[in-house]
CSV table of C-alpha atoms in Angstrom, one decimal:
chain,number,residue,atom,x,y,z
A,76,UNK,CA,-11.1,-15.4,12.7
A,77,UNK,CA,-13.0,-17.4,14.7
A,78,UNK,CA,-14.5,-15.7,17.5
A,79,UNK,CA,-14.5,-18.1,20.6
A,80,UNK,CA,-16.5,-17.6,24.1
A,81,UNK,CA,-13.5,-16.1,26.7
A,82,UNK,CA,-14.1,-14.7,30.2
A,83,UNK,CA,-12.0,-11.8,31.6
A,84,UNK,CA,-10.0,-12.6,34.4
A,85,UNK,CA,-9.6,-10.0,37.1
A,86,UNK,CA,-7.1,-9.5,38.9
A,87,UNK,CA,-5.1,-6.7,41.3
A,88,UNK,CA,-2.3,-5.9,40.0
A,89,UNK,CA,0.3,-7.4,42.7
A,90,UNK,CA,-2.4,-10.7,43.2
A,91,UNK,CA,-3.5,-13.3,41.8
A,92,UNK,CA,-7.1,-14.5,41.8
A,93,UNK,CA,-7.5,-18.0,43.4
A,94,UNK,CA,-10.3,-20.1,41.5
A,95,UNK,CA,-12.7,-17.5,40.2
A,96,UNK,CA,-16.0,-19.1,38.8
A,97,UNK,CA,-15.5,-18.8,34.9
A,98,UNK,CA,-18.6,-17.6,34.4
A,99,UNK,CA,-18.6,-15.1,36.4
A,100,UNK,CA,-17.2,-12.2,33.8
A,101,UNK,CA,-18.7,-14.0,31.1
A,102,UNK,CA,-19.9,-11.1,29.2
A,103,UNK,CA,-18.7,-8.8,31.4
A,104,UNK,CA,-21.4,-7.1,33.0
A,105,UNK,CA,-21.7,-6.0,36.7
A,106,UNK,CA,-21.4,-8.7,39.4
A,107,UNK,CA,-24.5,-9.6,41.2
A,108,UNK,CA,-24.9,-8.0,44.8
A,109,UNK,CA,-23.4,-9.9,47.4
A,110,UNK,CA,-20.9,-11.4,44.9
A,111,UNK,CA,-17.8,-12.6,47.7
A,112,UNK,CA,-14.9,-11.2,46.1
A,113,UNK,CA,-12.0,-13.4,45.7
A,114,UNK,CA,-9.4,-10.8,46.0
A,115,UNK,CA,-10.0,-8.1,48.6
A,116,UNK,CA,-9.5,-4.5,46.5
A,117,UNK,CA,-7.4,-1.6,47.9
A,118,UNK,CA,-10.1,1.0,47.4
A,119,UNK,CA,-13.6,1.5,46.8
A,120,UNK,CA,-12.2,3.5,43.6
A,121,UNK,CA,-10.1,1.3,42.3
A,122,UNK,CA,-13.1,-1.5,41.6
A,123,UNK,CA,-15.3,1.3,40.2
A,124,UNK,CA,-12.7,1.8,37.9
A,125,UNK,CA,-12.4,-1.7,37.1
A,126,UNK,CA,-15.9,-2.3,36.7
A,127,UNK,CA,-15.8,0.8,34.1
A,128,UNK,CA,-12.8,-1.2,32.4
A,129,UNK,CA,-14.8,-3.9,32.0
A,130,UNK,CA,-18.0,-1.4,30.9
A,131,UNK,CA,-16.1,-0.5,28.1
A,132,UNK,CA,-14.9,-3.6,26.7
A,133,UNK,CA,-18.3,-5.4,26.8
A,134,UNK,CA,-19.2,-1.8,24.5
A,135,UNK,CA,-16.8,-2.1,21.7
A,136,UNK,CA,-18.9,-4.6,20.6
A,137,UNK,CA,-21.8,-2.5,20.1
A,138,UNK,CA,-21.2,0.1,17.2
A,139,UNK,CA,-23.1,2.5,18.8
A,140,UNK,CA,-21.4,2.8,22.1
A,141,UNK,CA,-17.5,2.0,20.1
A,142,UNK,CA,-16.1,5.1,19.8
A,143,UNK,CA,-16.4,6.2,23.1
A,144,UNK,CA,-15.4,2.8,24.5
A,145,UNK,CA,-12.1,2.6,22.2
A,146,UNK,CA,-11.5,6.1,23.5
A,147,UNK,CA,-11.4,5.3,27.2
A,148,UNK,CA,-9.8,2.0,27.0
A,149,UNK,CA,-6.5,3.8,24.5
A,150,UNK,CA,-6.5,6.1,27.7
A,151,UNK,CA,-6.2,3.7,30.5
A,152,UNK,CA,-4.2,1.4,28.3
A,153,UNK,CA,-0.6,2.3,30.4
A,154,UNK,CA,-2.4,2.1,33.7
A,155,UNK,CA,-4.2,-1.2,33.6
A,156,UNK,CA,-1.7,-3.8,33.5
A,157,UNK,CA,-3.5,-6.9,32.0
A,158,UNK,CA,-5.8,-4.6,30.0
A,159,UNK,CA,-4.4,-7.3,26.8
A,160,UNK,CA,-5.2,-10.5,27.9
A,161,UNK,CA,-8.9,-8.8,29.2
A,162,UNK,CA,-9.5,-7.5,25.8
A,163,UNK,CA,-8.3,-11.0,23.9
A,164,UNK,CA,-9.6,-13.4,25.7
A,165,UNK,CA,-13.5,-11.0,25.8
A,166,UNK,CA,-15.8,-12.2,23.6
A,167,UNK,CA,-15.7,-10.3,20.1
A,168,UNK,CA,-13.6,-7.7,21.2
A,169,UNK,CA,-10.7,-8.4,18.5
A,170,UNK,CA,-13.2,-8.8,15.9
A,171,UNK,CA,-14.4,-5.4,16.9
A,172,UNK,CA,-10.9,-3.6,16.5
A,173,UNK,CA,-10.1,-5.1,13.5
A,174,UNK,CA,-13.8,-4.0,11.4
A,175,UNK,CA,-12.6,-0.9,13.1
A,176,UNK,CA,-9.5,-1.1,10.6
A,177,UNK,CA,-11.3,-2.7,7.7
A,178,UNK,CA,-13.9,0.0,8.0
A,179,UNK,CA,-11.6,2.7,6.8
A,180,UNK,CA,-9.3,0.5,3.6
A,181,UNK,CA,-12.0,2.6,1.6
A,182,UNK,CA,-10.7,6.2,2.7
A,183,UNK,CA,-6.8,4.7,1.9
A,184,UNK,CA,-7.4,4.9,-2.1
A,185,UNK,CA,-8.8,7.5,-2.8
A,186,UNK,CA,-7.3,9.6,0.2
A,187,UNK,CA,-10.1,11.1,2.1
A,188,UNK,CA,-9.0,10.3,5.2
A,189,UNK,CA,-10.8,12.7,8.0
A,190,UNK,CA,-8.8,13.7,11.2
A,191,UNK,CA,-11.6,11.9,13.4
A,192,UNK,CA,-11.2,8.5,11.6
A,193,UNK,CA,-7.9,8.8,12.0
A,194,UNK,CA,-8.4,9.7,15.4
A,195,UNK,CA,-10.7,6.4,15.9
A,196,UNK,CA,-9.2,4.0,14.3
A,197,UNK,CA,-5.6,4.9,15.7
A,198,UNK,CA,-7.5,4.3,19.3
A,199,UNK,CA,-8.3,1.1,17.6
A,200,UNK,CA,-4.7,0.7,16.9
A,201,UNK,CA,-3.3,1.4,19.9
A,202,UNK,CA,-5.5,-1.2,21.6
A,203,UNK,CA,-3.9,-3.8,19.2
A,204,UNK,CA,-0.7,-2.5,19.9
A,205,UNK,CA,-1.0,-3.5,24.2
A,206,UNK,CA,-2.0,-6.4,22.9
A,207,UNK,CA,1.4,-7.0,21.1
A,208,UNK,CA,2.9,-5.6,24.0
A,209,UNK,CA,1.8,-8.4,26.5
A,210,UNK,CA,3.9,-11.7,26.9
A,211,UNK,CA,0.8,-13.4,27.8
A,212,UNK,CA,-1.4,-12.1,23.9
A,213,UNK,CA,1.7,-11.8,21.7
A,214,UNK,CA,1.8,-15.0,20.2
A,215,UNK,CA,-1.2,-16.0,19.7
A,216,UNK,CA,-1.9,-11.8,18.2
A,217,UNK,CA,1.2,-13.0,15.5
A,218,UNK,CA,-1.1,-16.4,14.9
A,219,UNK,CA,-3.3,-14.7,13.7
A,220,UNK,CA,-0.9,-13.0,11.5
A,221,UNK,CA,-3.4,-9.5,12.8
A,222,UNK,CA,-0.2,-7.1,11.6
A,223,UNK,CA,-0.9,-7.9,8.4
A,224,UNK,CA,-4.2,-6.2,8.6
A,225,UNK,CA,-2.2,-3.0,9.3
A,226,UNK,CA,0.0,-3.2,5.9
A,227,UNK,CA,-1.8,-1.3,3.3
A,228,UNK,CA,-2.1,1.7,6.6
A,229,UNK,CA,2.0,1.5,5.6
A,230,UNK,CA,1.5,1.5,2.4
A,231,UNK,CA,0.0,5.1,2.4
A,232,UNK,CA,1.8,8.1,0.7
A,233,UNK,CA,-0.2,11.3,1.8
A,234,UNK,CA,1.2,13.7,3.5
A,235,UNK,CA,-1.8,15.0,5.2
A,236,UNK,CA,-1.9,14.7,9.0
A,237,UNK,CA,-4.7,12.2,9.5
A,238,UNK,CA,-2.9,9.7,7.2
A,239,UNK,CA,1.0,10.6,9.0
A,240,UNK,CA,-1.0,10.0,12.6
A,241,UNK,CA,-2.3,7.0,10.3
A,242,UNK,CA,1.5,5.3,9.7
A,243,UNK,CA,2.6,6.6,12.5
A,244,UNK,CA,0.1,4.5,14.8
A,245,UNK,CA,0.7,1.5,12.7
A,246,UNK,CA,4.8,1.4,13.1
A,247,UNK,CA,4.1,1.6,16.8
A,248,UNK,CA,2.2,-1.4,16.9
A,249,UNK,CA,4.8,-3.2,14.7
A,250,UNK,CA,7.6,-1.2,16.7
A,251,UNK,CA,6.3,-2.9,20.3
A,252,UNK,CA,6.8,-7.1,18.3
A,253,UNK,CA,10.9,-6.0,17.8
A,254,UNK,CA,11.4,-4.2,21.0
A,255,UNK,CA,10.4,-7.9,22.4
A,256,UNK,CA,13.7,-9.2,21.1
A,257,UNK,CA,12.0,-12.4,20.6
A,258,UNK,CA,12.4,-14.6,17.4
A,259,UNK,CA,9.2,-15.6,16.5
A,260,UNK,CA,8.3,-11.6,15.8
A,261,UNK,CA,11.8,-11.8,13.1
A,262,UNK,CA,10.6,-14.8,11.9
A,263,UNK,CA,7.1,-13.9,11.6
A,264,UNK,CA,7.9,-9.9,10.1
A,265,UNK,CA,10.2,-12.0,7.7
A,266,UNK,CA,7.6,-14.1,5.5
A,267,UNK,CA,5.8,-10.4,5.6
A,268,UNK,CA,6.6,-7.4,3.3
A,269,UNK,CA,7.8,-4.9,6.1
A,270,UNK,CA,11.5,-3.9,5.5
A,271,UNK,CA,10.5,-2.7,2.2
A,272,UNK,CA,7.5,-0.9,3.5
A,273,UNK,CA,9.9,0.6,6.2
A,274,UNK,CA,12.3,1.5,3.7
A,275,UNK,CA,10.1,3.5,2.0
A,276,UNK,CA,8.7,5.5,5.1
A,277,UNK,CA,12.4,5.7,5.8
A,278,UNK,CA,12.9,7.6,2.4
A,279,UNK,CA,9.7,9.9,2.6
A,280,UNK,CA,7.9,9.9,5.8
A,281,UNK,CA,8.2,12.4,8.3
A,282,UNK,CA,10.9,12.2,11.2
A,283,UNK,CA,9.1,10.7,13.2
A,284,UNK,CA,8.0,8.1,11.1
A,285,UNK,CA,11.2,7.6,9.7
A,286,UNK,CA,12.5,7.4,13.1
A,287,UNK,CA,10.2,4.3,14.4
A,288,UNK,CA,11.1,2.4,10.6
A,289,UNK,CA,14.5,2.8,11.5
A,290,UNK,CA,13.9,1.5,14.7
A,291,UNK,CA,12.5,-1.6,13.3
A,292,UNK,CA,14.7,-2.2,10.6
A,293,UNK,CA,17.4,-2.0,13.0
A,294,UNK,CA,15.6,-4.8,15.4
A,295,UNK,CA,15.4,-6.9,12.3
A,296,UNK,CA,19.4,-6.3,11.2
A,297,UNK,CA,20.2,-7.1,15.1
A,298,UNK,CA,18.5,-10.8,14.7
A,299,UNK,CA,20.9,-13.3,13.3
A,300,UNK,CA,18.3,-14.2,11.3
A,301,UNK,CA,17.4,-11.0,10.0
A,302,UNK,CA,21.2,-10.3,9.3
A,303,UNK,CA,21.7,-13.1,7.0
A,304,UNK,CA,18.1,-12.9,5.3
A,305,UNK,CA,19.2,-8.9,4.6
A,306,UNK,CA,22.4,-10.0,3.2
A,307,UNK,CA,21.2,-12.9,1.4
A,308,UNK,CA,21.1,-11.4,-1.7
A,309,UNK,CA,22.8,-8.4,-3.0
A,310,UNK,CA,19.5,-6.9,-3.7
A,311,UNK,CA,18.0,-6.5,-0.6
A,312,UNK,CA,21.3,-5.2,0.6
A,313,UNK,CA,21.6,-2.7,-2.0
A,314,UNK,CA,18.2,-1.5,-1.5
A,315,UNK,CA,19.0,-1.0,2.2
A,316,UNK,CA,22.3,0.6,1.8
A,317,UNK,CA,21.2,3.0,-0.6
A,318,UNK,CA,17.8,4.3,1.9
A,319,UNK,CA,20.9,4.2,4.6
A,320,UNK,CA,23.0,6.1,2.0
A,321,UNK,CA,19.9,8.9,0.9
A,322,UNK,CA,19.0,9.2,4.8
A,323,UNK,CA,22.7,10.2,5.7
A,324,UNK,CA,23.0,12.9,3.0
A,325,UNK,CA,19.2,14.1,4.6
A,326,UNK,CA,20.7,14.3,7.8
A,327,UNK,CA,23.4,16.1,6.9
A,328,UNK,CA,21.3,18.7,6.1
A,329,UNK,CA,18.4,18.9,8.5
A,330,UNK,CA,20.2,16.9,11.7
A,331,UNK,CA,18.6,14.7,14.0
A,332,UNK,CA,20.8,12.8,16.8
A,333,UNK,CA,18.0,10.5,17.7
A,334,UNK,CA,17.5,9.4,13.9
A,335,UNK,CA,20.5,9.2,13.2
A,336,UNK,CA,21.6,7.1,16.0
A,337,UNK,CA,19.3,3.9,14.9
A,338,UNK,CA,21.0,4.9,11.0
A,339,UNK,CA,24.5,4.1,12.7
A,340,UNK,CA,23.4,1.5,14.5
A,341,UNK,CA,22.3,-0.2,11.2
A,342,UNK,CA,25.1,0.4,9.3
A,343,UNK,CA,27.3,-0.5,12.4
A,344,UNK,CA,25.1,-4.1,12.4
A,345,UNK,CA,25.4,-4.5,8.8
A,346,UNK,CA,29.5,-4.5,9.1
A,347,UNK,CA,29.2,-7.4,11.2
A,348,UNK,CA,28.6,-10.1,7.7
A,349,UNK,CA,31.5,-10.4,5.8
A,350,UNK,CA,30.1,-9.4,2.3
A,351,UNK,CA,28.1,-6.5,3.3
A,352,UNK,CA,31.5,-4.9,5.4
A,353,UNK,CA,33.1,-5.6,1.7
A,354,UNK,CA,30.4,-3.8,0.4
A,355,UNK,CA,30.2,-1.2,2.7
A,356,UNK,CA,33.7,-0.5,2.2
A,357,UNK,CA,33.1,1.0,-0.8
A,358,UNK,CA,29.8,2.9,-0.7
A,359,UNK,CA,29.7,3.9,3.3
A,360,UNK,CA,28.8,7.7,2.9
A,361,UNK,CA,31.9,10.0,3.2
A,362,UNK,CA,29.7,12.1,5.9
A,363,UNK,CA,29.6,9.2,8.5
A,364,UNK,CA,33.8,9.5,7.7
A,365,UNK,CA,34.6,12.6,8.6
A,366,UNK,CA,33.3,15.3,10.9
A,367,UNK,CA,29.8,16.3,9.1
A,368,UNK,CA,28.2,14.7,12.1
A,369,UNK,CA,30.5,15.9,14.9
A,370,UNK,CA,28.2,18.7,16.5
A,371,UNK,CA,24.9,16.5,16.1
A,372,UNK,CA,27.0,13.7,18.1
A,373,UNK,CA,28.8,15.8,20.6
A,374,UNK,CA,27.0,14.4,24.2
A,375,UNK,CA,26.2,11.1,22.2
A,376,UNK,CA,29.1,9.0,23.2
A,377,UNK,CA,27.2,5.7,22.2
A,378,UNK,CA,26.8,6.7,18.8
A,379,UNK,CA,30.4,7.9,18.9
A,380,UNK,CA,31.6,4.8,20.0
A,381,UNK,CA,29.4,2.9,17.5
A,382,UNK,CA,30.3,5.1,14.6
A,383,UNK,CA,34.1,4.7,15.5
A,384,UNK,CA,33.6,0.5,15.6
A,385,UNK,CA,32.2,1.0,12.0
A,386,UNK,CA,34.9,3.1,10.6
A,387,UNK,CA,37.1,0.0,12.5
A,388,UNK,CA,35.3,-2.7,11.0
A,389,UNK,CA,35.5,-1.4,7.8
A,390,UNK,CA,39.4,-0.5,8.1
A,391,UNK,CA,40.2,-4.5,9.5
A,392,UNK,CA,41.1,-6.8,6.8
A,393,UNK,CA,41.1,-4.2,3.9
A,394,UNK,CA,44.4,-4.8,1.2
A,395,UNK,CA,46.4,-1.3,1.0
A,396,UNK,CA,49.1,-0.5,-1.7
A,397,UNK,CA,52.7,0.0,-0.3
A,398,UNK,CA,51.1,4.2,0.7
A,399,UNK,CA,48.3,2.7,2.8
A,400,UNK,CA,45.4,3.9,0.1
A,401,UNK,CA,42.7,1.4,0.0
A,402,UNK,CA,43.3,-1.2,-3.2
A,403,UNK,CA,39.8,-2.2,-5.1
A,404,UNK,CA,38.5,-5.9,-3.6
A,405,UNK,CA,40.1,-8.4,-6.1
């Protein structure tokens, strides 16, 4: 990627600034004294904490003062509102994070992951994933197709911790695109390999991890367009119903409400195209039909109530014999 000269535009939170000379955060370093500020600052504090914000990004381009850098930032990430558009638009700073992620594709294969590369390059990670987050870096972060860089990080099988934290990290970055609702993320995650790669983590990762893969399988089944690309073919509906299917039988052994809320929610979507509701009609898991999950669901009356729609949907339109059993589709 072509790194391009960008200048950090500061801002309070609540103001904008009027005509601030370009140059002026250039490579952010510390304004000149007597600098007029164009935007009066609430408190003393809160400009040495900006000036520290800025400190840090103009060090993750340095190796030797990264770590600590990538450390602050991932902790002032919630706090700093434009912290995205300050780290894209800063010289290098991308370029940074991502030989942050390249630097550890040799620890993947063999796994010799350590807990404090994991550690670093999930600081790394969550930087990318404000980024994503922001309305004003999102698109251009999916132009330059970065997830992709995050893949093989999903295509991981050890159990270990640092390699879980690993995945873990990773879905959350992908996780923020869907919550967006917005169809260039579907259309982009679609030309991409991630409902497999979520539908494996959904098979064998932990709950948590299975949890967030859920999540964004459900944000892609919720898209029109990620409905019919789904049901397109009856392999990639088959392969989904049967991690669906393998996930419900899991559940109904070691329950979890919140997992198995984005589960219904799927199957629920899924009854919504007329070939997969046919399908569904025959391999929906008897579990989700009677009261295996009624505990679990007790105070969940959304689920309930999305649960009941399925078990509707499915029932609407189906051909019974003259004792109201269900008759094979034709």
């Amino acid at each position: 990627m072509a790194a391009k000269q960008c200048h950090v535009r500061t801002r309070d939170p609540n103001q904008r600034t009027p005509g601030r000379p370009e140059a002026e955060r250039a490579n952010l370093t510390a304004a000149p004294p007597g600098r007029p500020h164009a935007v009066p600052v609430p408190t003393a504090l809160a400009q040495v904490d900006r000036e520290k914000i800025y400190q840090w990004i103009n060090e993750l381009s340095s190796p030797e003062t990264r770590e600590n850098a990538l450390l602050e930032l991932s902790k002032k990430r919630e706090s700093v509102p434009d912290l995205a558009p300050m780290l894209w638009h800063s010289f290098g700073t991308i370029a940074a994070l991502l030989q942050e992620i390249v630097n550890i594709y040799p620890s993947i294969n063999p796994p010799t992951l350590t807990a404090h590369q994991s550690n670093r390059v999930c600081n790394a990670l969550a930087l990318l994933q404000c980024v994503a987050s922001h309305p004003e870096t999102r698109s251009a972060f999916l132009a330059a197709h970065i997830p992709l860089f995050l893949y093989p990080f999903l295509h991981t099988v050890s159990k270990t911790r640092p390699f879980e934290y690993l995945r873990l990290t990773s879905l959350g970055v992908i996780g923020a695109l869907v919550k967006t609702d917005e169809q260039e993320v579907i259309n982009f995650l679609l030309t991409t390999e991630i409902i497999p790669l979520c539908l494996r983590i959904m098979e064998s990762g932990s709950e948590l991890s299975k949890t967030v893969a859920t999540f964004i399988l459900q944000k892609i089944l919720l898209d029109d367009t990620g409905l019919a690309y789904i049901c397109q073919t009856y392999e990639r509906f088959s392969h989904v119903a049967m991690i669906l299917g393998k996930m419900v039988l899991q559940l109904s052994k070691e329950p979890s409400a919140r997992l198995l809320k984005h589960v219904v929610r799927c199957y629920l979507r899924l009854s919504d195209n007329p070939r997969a509701r046919e399908a569904l009609r025959q391999c929906l898991p008897d579990q989700l039909k009677d009261t295996t999950f009624a505990q679990v669901l007790k105070d969940d009356t959304t689920t309930k109530r999305w649960l009941a729609q399925l078990v509707k949907n499915l029932q609407e339109g189906q051909v019974t014999d003259p004792r109201g059993i269900p008759l094979p589709p034709q």
